[in-house]
Amino acid sequence: MNLAEWRERDSLYEASARRRVLGLLDQHSFQEILGPAERITSPHLEQLGFPVSFDDGVVIGSGLLNGKKVLIAAQESGFMGGAVGEVHGAKITGLLQLALISPVTAVLLVLDTGGVRLHEANAGLVAISEILHAAFRVREAGIPILVLIGGSNGCYGGMGIFARCCDYVIMSEEGRLSVAGPEVIETAGGVEEFDSRDRALVWRTMGGKHRYLLGDADRLVVDDIQAFRAVAIEVMQKPKPLSLESILREHQCLGERLVAYGECKDAFDIWKKLGIPEFGAIPLMDNDSFHAIVKPYLPKEGTEEETEHDR
Amino acid sequence: MIELLKFEFPGHRAPMRPVRGSAFAGVVNSGNLEVLIESADLGGSCHVEVKTSANGFRSTWTAVLEDFFARNRFADIKVSINDFGATPAVVSLRLDQAAAEIMEMGAK
């Protein structure tokens, strides 16, 4: 991607939740469910003296993706850090449940969240467990769930766990995926453990490139809504198997990862162990050169094998 | 706490165009706000309901809204706002964005 193309791209990172939904779907196909005019707002925030949002920070609805009917949700990064409150969570759960009773090809979730909305505490925690439960039912029905991560909040907390329970994780370098966020780790473990103000450290530990190298993200795309859309179209009809064998295989991979990299202090150490000669230059590589260089070192198990012969 | 402010404007006798449906702009983020404009049968007048985290700014809201309705010839609309401490300039911008969107919808 040259400079002119870079300027022309339709950045997902900078777009609002609504803009993301409209850019991902086929033109004029989006039909919002429980839009702002319905005023389904948080019952908790007002009591605490916080302003509410008419859509509680998540846009949900249906539309067409390359002519196929899909359901879609996008979290608004600006409102409460995209965090999941009771209503916000119920909207996502309801959308997933809708996939079970209406014929859809896939469910797309554009996540941009710090996890549970702490103001709503238990209601937010319950909401995330309900989302997880609904997601497994959707996967059991063979409907793929695609998670798209490339916003300013990244994807953290319970929603980070949720993302890895879905069929596909599609990320940009700008996106981050983890459970405990940088500040949380620093608070619990001290600045020697993790310096949350070290942006480069945050990105190489949790960012899209590292997640892709470890196999947590299935695809890494440039920060362009159309690039996310193209990958979503490519995988939306390919549900991944969800079975005891697939879960056991996943557990085995995670165990092997811990053995292989458990002693590593930094992502650089992991990239070096992966055998990538240019490991020190990875953070500054653009998307094309990154893909060209890391291709031979990607995880062989599971997802990459499938995507390899898709191409 | 959240302050609730209600305003009523007479509405323009020769509105730009009849307004249909609803339009939405902005995000409830620090220093920002969201604006929802809906068509409503209000006998020609315009209602504004503001929920704001910044208390005690009624006169500022009045000035910004008077300016908005002076620049836009609306009638029969309901404006609902969730505000998280936006400055008057940001409020005007979001109002104009929602107004532009609802006028575009009426044009289709």
mmCIF file with all atom_site columns, N, CA and C in Angstrom, chain A residues 40-53 56 79-80 84-90 116-127, chain B residues 1-2:
data_model
loop_
_atom_site.group_PDB
_atom_site.id
_atom_site.type_symbol
_atom_site.label_atom_id
_atom_site.label_alt_id
_atom_site.label_comp_id
_atom_site.label_asym_id
_atom_site.label_entity_id
_atom_site.label_seq_id
_atom_site.pdbx_PDB_ins_code
_atom_site.Cartn_x
_atom_site.Cartn_y
_atom_site.Cartn_z
_atom_site.occupancy
_atom_site.B_iso_or_equiv
_atom_site.pdbx_formal_charge
_atom_site.auth_seq_id
_atom_site.auth_comp_id
_atom_site.auth_asym_id
_atom_site.auth_atom_id
_atom_site.pdbx_PDB_model_num
ATOM 1   N N  . ILE A 1 40  ? -33.760 2.877   24.254 1.00 0.00 ? 40  ILE A N  1
ATOM 2   C CA . ILE A 1 40  ? -33.551 1.807   25.239 1.00 0.00 ? 40  ILE A CA 1
ATOM 3   C C  . ILE A 1 40  ? -32.204 2.098   25.913 1.00 0.00 ? 40  ILE A C  1
ATOM 4   N N  . THR A 1 41  ? -32.252 2.834   26.994 1.00 0.00 ? 41  THR A N  1
ATOM 5   C CA . THR A 1 41  ? -31.014 3.309   27.622 1.00 0.00 ? 41  THR A CA 1
ATOM 6   C C  . THR A 1 41  ? -30.722 2.564   28.927 1.00 0.00 ? 41  THR A C  1
ATOM 7   N N  . SER A 1 42  ? -29.515 2.771   29.438 1.00 0.00 ? 42  SER A N  1
ATOM 8   C CA . SER A 1 42  ? -29.087 2.097   30.659 1.00 0.00 ? 42  SER A CA 1
ATOM 9   C C  . SER A 1 42  ? -29.900 2.569   31.866 1.00 0.00 ? 42  SER A C  1
ATOM 10  N N  . PRO A 1 43  ? -30.440 1.634   32.646 1.00 0.00 ? 43  PRO A N  1
ATOM 11  C CA . PRO A 1 43  ? -31.161 2.042   33.859 1.00 0.00 ? 43  PRO A CA 1
ATOM 12  C C  . PRO A 1 43  ? -30.215 2.382   35.012 1.00 0.00 ? 43  PRO A C  1
ATOM 13  N N  . HIS A 1 44  ? -28.933 2.069   34.863 1.00 0.00 ? 44  HIS A N  1
ATOM 14  C CA . HIS A 1 44  ? -27.983 2.241   35.982 1.00 0.00 ? 44  HIS A CA 1
ATOM 15  C C  . HIS A 1 44  ? -27.248 3.577   35.949 1.00 0.00 ? 44  HIS A C  1
ATOM 16  N N  . LEU A 1 45  ? -26.872 4.010   34.742 1.00 0.00 ? 45  LEU A N  1
ATOM 17  C CA . LEU A 1 45  ? -25.976 5.175   34.642 1.00 0.00 ? 45  LEU A CA 1
ATOM 18  C C  . LEU A 1 45  ? -26.594 6.442   35.215 1.00 0.00 ? 45  LEU A C  1
ATOM 19  N N  . GLU A 1 46  ? -27.879 6.654   34.919 1.00 0.00 ? 46  GLU A N  1
ATOM 20  C CA . GLU A 1 46  ? -28.504 7.899   35.348 1.00 0.00 ? 46  GLU A CA 1
ATOM 21  C C  . GLU A 1 46  ? -28.505 8.014   36.871 1.00 0.00 ? 46  GLU A C  1
ATOM 22  N N  . GLN A 1 47  ? -28.725 6.881   37.549 1.00 0.00 ? 47  GLN A N  1
ATOM 23  C CA . GLN A 1 47  ? -28.724 6.888   39.021 1.00 0.00 ? 47  GLN A CA 1
ATOM 24  C C  . GLN A 1 47  ? -27.361 7.288   39.576 1.00 0.00 ? 47  GLN A C  1
ATOM 25  N N  . LEU A 1 48  ? -26.313 7.010   38.793 1.00 0.00 ? 48  LEU A N  1
ATOM 26  C CA . LEU A 1 48  ? -24.955 7.326   39.244 1.00 0.00 ? 48  LEU A CA 1
ATOM 27  C C  . LEU A 1 48  ? -24.498 8.712   38.785 1.00 0.00 ? 48  LEU A C  1
ATOM 28  N N  . GLY A 1 49  ? -25.397 9.415   38.095 1.00 0.00 ? 49  GLY A N  1
ATOM 29  C CA . GLY A 1 49  ? -25.044 10.757  37.639 1.00 0.00 ? 49  GLY A CA 1
ATOM 30  C C  . GLY A 1 49  ? -24.249 10.774  36.345 1.00 0.00 ? 49  GLY A C  1
ATOM 31  N N  . PHE A 1 50  ? -24.319 9.674   35.576 1.00 0.00 ? 50  PHE A N  1
ATOM 32  C CA . PHE A 1 50  ? -23.647 9.641   34.281 1.00 0.00 ? 50  PHE A CA 1
ATOM 33  C C  . PHE A 1 50  ? -24.667 9.788   33.153 1.00 0.00 ? 50  PHE A C  1
ATOM 34  N N  . PRO A 1 51  ? -24.278 10.449  32.075 1.00 0.00 ? 51  PRO A N  1
ATOM 35  C CA . PRO A 1 51  ? -25.206 10.555  30.953 1.00 0.00 ? 51  PRO A CA 1
ATOM 36  C C  . PRO A 1 51  ? -25.403 9.198   30.279 1.00 0.00 ? 51  PRO A C  1
ATOM 37  N N  . VAL A 1 52  ? -26.587 8.997   29.719 1.00 0.00 ? 52  VAL A N  1
ATOM 38  C CA . VAL A 1 52  ? -26.871 7.758   28.993 1.00 0.00 ? 52  VAL A CA 1
ATOM 39  C C  . VAL A 1 52  ? -26.708 8.017   27.494 1.00 0.00 ? 52  VAL A C  1
ATOM 40  N N  . SER A 1 53  ? -26.727 6.928   26.718 1.00 0.00 ? 53  SER A N  1
ATOM 41  C CA . SER A 1 53  ? -26.739 7.065   25.264 1.00 0.00 ? 53  SER A CA 1
ATOM 42  C C  . SER A 1 53  ? -27.982 6.354   24.749 1.00 0.00 ? 53  SER A C  1
ATOM 43  N N  . ASP A 1 56  ? -27.282 2.885   23.977 1.00 0.00 ? 56  ASP A N  1
ATOM 44  C CA . ASP A 1 56  ? -26.408 2.281   24.992 1.00 0.00 ? 56  ASP A CA 1
ATOM 45  C C  . ASP A 1 56  ? -25.067 1.826   24.418 1.00 0.00 ? 56  ASP A C  1
ATOM 46  N N  . PHE A 1 79  ? -18.436 5.850   23.718 1.00 0.00 ? 79  PHE A N  1
ATOM 47  C CA . PHE A 1 79  ? -19.355 5.833   24.847 1.00 0.00 ? 79  PHE A CA 1
ATOM 48  C C  . PHE A 1 79  ? -18.901 4.817   25.892 1.00 0.00 ? 79  PHE A C  1
ATOM 49  N N  . MET A 1 80  ? -18.474 5.308   27.052 1.00 0.00 ? 80  MET A N  1
ATOM 50  C CA . MET A 1 80  ? -18.066 4.454   28.174 1.00 0.00 ? 80  MET A CA 1
ATOM 51  C C  . MET A 1 80  ? -17.003 3.435   27.749 1.00 0.00 ? 80  MET A C  1
ATOM 52  N N  . VAL A 1 84  ? -19.468 -3.055  28.216 1.00 0.00 ? 84  VAL A N  1
ATOM 53  C CA . VAL A 1 84  ? -20.727 -3.794  28.151 1.00 0.00 ? 84  VAL A CA 1
ATOM 54  C C  . VAL A 1 84  ? -21.542 -3.571  29.421 1.00 0.00 ? 84  VAL A C  1
ATOM 55  N N  . GLY A 1 85  ? -22.650 -2.861  29.277 1.00 0.00 ? 85  GLY A N  1
ATOM 56  C CA . GLY A 1 85  ? -23.611 -2.718  30.364 1.00 0.00 ? 85  GLY A CA 1
ATOM 57  C C  . GLY A 1 85  ? -24.764 -3.676  30.144 1.00 0.00 ? 85  GLY A C  1
ATOM 58  N N  . GLU A 1 86  ? -25.767 -3.571  30.992 1.00 0.00 ? 86  GLU A N  1
ATOM 59  C CA . GLU A 1 86  ? -26.880 -4.517  30.936 1.00 0.00 ? 86  GLU A CA 1
ATOM 60  C C  . GLU A 1 86  ? -27.617 -4.460  29.589 1.00 0.00 ? 86  GLU A C  1
ATOM 61  N N  . VAL A 1 87  ? -27.985 -3.257  29.169 1.00 0.00 ? 87  VAL A N  1
ATOM 62  C CA . VAL A 1 87  ? -28.743 -3.108  27.918 1.00 0.00 ? 87  VAL A CA 1
ATOM 63  C C  . VAL A 1 87  ? -27.850 -3.417  26.716 1.00 0.00 ? 87  VAL A C  1
ATOM 64  N N  . HIS A 1 88  ? -26.658 -2.857  26.729 1.00 0.00 ? 88  HIS A N  1
ATOM 65  C CA . HIS A 1 88  ? -25.663 -3.080  25.677 1.00 0.00 ? 88  HIS A CA 1
ATOM 66  C C  . HIS A 1 88  ? -25.466 -4.589  25.448 1.00 0.00 ? 88  HIS A C  1
ATOM 67  N N  . GLY A 1 89  ? -25.265 -5.315  26.534 1.00 0.00 ? 89  GLY A N  1
ATOM 68  C CA . GLY A 1 89  ? -25.057 -6.755  26.449 1.00 0.00 ? 89  GLY A CA 1
ATOM 69  C C  . GLY A 1 89  ? -26.296 -7.487  25.970 1.00 0.00 ? 89  GLY A C  1
ATOM 70  N N  . ALA A 1 90  ? -27.451 -7.047  26.464 1.00 0.00 ? 90  ALA A N  1
ATOM 71  C CA . ALA A 1 90  ? -28.705 -7.703  26.068 1.00 0.00 ? 90  ALA A CA 1
ATOM 72  C C  . ALA A 1 90  ? -28.953 -7.522  24.578 1.00 0.00 ? 90  ALA A C  1
ATOM 73  N N  . VAL A 1 116 ? -16.384 -5.372  30.729 1.00 0.00 ? 116 VAL A N  1
ATOM 74  C CA . VAL A 1 116 ? -17.593 -5.052  31.513 1.00 0.00 ? 116 VAL A CA 1
ATOM 75  C C  . VAL A 1 116 ? -17.617 -3.557  31.863 1.00 0.00 ? 116 VAL A C  1
ATOM 76  N N  . ARG A 1 117 ? -18.795 -2.951  31.775 1.00 0.00 ? 117 ARG A N  1
ATOM 77  C CA . ARG A 1 117 ? -18.955 -1.568  32.214 1.00 0.00 ? 117 ARG A CA 1
ATOM 78  C C  . ARG A 1 117 ? -19.018 -1.570  33.746 1.00 0.00 ? 117 ARG A C  1
ATOM 79  N N  . LEU A 1 118 ? -17.952 -1.076  34.366 1.00 0.00 ? 118 LEU A N  1
ATOM 80  C CA . LEU A 1 118 ? -17.824 -1.243  35.812 1.00 0.00 ? 118 LEU A CA 1
ATOM 81  C C  . LEU A 1 118 ? -18.962 -0.577  36.584 1.00 0.00 ? 118 LEU A C  1
ATOM 82  N N  . HIS A 1 119 ? -19.541 0.478   36.010 1.00 0.00 ? 119 HIS A N  1
ATOM 83  C CA . HIS A 1 119 ? -20.665 1.153   36.665 1.00 0.00 ? 119 HIS A CA 1
ATOM 84  C C  . HIS A 1 119 ? -21.840 0.199   36.873 1.00 0.00 ? 119 HIS A C  1
ATOM 85  N N  . GLU A 1 120 ? -21.918 -0.808  36.007 1.00 0.00 ? 120 GLU A N  1
ATOM 86  C CA . GLU A 1 120 ? -23.070 -1.702  36.072 1.00 0.00 ? 120 GLU A CA 1
ATOM 87  C C  . GLU A 1 120 ? -22.688 -3.064  36.652 1.00 0.00 ? 120 GLU A C  1
ATOM 88  N N  . ALA A 1 121 ? -21.442 -3.182  37.036 1.00 0.00 ? 121 ALA A N  1
ATOM 89  C CA . ALA A 1 121 ? -20.935 -4.315  37.801 1.00 0.00 ? 121 ALA A CA 1
ATOM 90  C C  . ALA A 1 121 ? -21.554 -5.660  37.429 1.00 0.00 ? 121 ALA A C  1
ATOM 91  N N  . ASN A 1 122 ? -22.313 -6.241  38.360 1.00 0.00 ? 122 ASN A N  1
ATOM 92  C CA . ASN A 1 122 ? -22.817 -7.598  38.170 1.00 0.00 ? 122 ASN A CA 1
ATOM 93  C C  . ASN A 1 122 ? -23.696 -7.733  36.936 1.00 0.00 ? 122 ASN A C  1
ATOM 94  N N  . ALA A 1 123 ? -24.497 -6.691  36.653 1.00 0.00 ? 123 ALA A N  1
ATOM 95  C CA . ALA A 1 123 ? -25.365 -6.749  35.473 1.00 0.00 ? 123 ALA A CA 1
ATOM 96  C C  . ALA A 1 123 ? -24.518 -6.868  34.205 1.00 0.00 ? 123 ALA A C  1
ATOM 97  N N  . GLY A 1 124 ? -23.368 -6.192  34.185 1.00 0.00 ? 124 GLY A N  1
ATOM 98  C CA . GLY A 1 124 ? -22.470 -6.276  33.038 1.00 0.00 ? 124 GLY A CA 1
ATOM 99  C C  . GLY A 1 124 ? -21.811 -7.642  32.937 1.00 0.00 ? 124 GLY A C  1
ATOM 100 N N  . LEU A 1 125 ? -21.421 -8.197  34.081 1.00 0.00 ? 125 LEU A N  1
ATOM 101 C CA . LEU A 1 125 ? -20.815 -9.542  34.093 1.00 0.00 ? 125 LEU A CA 1
ATOM 102 C C  . LEU A 1 125 ? -21.806 -10.590 33.611 1.00 0.00 ? 125 LEU A C  1
ATOM 103 N N  . VAL A 1 126 ? -23.036 -10.487 34.110 1.00 0.00 ? 126 VAL A N  1
ATOM 104 C CA . VAL A 1 126 ? -24.073 -11.428 33.686 1.00 0.00 ? 126 VAL A CA 1
ATOM 105 C C  . VAL A 1 126 ? -24.303 -11.289 32.182 1.00 0.00 ? 126 VAL A C  1
ATOM 106 N N  . ALA A 1 127 ? -24.304 -10.026 31.700 1.00 0.00 ? 127 ALA A N  1
ATOM 107 C CA . ALA A 1 127 ? -24.533 -9.780  30.274 1.00 0.00 ? 127 ALA A CA 1
ATOM 108 C C  . ALA A 1 127 ? -23.485 -10.497 29.431 1.00 0.00 ? 127 ALA A C  1
ATOM 109 N N  . MET B 2 1   ? -24.910 15.316  39.362 1.00 0.00 ? 1   MET B N  1
ATOM 110 C CA . MET B 2 1   ? -26.065 14.570  38.838 1.00 0.00 ? 1   MET B CA 1
ATOM 111 C C  . MET B 2 1   ? -26.434 15.091  37.450 1.00 0.00 ? 1   MET B C  1
ATOM 112 N N  . ILE B 2 2   ? -27.323 14.366  36.828 1.00 0.00 ? 2   ILE B N  1
ATOM 113 C CA . ILE B 2 2   ? -27.770 14.765  35.488 1.00 0.00 ? 2   ILE B CA 1
ATOM 114 C C  . ILE B 2 2   ? -28.864 15.824  35.607 1.00 0.00 ? 2   ILE B C  1
#
